[in-house]
GROMACS .gro file of C-alpha atoms in nm:
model
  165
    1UNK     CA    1   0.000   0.000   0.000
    2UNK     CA    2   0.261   0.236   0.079
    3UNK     CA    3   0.414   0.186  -0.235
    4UNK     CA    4   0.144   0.265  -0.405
    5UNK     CA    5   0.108   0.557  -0.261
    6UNK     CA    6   0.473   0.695  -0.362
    7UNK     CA    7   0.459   0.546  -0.721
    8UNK     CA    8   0.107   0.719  -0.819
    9UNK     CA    9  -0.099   0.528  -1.087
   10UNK     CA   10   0.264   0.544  -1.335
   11UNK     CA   11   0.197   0.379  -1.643
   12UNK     CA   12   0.383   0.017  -1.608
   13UNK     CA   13   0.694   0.007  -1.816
   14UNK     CA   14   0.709  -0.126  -2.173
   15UNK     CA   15   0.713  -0.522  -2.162
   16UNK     CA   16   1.078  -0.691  -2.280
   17UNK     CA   17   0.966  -0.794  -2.620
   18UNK     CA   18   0.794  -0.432  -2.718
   19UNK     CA   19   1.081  -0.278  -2.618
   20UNK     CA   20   1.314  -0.523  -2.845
   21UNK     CA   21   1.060  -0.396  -3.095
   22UNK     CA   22   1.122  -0.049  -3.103
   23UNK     CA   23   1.505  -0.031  -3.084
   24UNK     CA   24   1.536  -0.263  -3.364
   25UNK     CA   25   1.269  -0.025  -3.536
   26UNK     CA   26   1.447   0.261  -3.409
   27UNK     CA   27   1.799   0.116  -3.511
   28UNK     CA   28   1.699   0.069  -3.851
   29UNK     CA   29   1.533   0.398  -3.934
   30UNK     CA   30   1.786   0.543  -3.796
   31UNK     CA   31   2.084   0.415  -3.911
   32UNK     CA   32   1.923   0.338  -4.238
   33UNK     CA   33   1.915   0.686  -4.253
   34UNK     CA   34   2.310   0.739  -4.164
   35UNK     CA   35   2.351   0.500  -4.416
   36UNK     CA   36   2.126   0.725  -4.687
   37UNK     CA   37   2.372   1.002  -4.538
   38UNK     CA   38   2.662   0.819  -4.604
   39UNK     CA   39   2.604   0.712  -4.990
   40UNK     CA   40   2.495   1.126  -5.061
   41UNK     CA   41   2.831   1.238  -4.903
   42UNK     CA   42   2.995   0.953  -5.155
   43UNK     CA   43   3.145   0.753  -4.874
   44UNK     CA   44   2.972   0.473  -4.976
   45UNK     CA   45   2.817   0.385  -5.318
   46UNK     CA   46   2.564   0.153  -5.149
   47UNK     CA   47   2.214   0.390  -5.112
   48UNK     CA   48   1.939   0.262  -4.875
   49UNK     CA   49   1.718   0.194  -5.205
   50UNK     CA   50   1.918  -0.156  -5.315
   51UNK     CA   51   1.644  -0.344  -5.056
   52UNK     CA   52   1.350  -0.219  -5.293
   53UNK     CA   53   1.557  -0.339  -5.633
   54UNK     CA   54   1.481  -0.673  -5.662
   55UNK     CA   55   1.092  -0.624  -5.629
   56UNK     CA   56   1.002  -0.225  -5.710
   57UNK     CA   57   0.989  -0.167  -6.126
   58UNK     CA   58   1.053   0.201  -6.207
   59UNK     CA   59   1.287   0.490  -6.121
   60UNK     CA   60   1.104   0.607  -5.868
   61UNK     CA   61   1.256   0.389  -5.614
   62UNK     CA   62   1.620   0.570  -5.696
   63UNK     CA   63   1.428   0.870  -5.565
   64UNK     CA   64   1.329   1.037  -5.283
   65UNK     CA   65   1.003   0.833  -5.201
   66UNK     CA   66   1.236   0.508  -5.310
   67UNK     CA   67   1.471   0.624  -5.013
   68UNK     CA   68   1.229   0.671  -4.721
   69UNK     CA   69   1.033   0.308  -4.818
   70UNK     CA   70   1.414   0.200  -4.796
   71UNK     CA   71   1.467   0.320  -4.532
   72UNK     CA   72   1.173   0.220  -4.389
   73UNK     CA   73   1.185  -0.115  -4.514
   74UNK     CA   74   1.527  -0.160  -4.350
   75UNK     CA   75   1.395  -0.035  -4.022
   76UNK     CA   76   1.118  -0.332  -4.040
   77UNK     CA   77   1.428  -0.565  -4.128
   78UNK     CA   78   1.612  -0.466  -3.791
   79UNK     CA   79   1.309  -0.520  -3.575
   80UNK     CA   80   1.360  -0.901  -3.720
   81UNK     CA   81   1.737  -0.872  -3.678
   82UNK     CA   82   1.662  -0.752  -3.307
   83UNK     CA   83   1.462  -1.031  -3.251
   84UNK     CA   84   1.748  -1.251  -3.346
   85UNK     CA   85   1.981  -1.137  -3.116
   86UNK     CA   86   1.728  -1.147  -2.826
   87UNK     CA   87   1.661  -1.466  -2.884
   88UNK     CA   88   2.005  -1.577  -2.938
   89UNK     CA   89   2.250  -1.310  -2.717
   90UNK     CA   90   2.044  -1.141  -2.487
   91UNK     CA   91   2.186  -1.329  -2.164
   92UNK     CA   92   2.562  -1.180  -2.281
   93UNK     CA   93   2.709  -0.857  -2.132
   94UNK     CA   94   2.914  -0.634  -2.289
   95UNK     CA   95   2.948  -0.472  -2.646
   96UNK     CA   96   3.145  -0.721  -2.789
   97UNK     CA   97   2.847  -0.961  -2.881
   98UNK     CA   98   2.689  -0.662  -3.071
   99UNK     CA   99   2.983  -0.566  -3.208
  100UNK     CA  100   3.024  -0.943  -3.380
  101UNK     CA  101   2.643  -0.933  -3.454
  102UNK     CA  102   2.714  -0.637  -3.681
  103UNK     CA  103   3.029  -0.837  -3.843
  104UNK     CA  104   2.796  -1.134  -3.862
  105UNK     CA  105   2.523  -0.936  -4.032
  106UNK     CA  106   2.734  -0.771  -4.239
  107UNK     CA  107   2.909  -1.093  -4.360
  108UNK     CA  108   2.473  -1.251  -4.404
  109UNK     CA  109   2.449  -0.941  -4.657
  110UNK     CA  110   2.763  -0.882  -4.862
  111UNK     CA  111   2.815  -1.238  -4.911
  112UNK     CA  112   2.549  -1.460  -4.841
  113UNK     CA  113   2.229  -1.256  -4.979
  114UNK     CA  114   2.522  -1.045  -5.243
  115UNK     CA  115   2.285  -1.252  -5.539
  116UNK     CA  116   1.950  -1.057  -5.447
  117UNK     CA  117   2.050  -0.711  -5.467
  118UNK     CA  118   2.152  -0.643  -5.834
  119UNK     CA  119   2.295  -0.271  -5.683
  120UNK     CA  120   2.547  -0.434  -5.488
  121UNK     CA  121   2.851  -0.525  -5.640
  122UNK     CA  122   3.039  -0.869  -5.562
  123UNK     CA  123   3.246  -0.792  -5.200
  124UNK     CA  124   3.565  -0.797  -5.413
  125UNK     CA  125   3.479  -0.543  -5.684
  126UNK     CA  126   3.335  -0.277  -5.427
  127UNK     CA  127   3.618   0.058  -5.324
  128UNK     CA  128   3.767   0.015  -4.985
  129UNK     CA  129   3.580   0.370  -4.904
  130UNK     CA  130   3.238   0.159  -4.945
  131UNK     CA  131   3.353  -0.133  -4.743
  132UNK     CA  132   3.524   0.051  -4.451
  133UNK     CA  133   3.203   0.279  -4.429
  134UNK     CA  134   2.959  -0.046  -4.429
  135UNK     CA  135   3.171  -0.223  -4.190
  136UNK     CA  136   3.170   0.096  -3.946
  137UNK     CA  137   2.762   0.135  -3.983
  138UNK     CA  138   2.649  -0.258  -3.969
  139UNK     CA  139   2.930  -0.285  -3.628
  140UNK     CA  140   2.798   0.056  -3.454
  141UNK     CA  141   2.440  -0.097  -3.530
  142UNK     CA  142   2.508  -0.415  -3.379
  143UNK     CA  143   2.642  -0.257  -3.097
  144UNK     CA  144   2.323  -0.029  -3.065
  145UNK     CA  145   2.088  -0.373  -3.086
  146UNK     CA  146   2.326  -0.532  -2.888
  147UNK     CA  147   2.379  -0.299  -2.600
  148UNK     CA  148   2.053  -0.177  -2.594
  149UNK     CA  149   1.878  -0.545  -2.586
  150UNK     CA  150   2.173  -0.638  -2.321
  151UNK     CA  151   2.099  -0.340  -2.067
  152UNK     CA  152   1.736  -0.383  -2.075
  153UNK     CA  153   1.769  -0.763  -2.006
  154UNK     CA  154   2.036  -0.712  -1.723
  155UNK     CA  155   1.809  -0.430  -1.573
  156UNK     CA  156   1.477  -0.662  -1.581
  157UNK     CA  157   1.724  -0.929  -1.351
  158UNK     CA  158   1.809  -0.677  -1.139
  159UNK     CA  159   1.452  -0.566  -1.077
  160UNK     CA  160   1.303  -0.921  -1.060
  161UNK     CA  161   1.588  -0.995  -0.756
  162UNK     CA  162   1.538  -0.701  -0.555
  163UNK     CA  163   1.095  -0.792  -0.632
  164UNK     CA  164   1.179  -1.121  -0.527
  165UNK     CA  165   1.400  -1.058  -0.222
   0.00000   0.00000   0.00000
């Protein structure tokens, strides 16, 4: 009862999973949208739109309503990549998991799925500008999933201890 009395009627926090939801969302519009940011500046010669190529006919998708369904696209992409890694890493601590989740997903797309996206070259014919650049964004994203989905899951122990005790 006392509690109750200090806490108010506070909404009750977001539920694991949601929250896994919207920093995967989050992740991928946003650095989706570095990535967009990246390719205009020329440091990479990868654009956002190469995940509508293989099913969108027409140039529109090489402009600027093509970029934001990319980028939106990729955003719905991350909130399945940030399921992965909460289903598979969330019980790790540290970066260094989301740092080899970004390596990992990196290596899934330039090499593995290379064949579906017609506006990527082969890994071998791409300039080392492109590469470093894509390296840099998919290892600070897995380290956003990563860390994020880590935290939270460390923080809900913590909390169901001190309930517990």
């Amino acid at each position: 009862m006392a509690n109750e009395q200090i806490l108010g009627n506070y909404p009750k926090p977001m539920s694991f999973p949601v929250m896994v939801f919207w920093t995967g969302l989050f992740g991928g519009l946003f650095w989706g949208t570095i990535g967009w940011l990246a390719s205009y500046l020329s440091f990479t010669e990868i654009r956002p739109t190469v995940i509508l190529e293989p099913w969108a006919l027409g140039d529109w998708k090489h402009e600027w309503l093509g970029t934001l369904i990319s980028i939106i696209l990729i955003g719905i992409c991350s909130v399945v990549a940030a399921f992965v890694y909460y289903a598979v890493l969330k019980k790790f601590t540290g970066f260094w998991f989301g740092l080899g989740y970004g390596l990992v997903l990196f290596a899934v797309v330039f090499f593995i799925l290379n064949p579906l996206f017609p506006g990527i070259k082969p890994f071998f014919d791409l300039n080392r500008d492109t590469i470093i650049t894509s390296i840099c964004i998919y290892i600070v994203y897995g380290i956003f999933i990563g860390y994020s989905i880590n935290y939270e899951y460390q923080n809900n122990k913590v909390q169901e201890k001190e309930e517990s005790a």
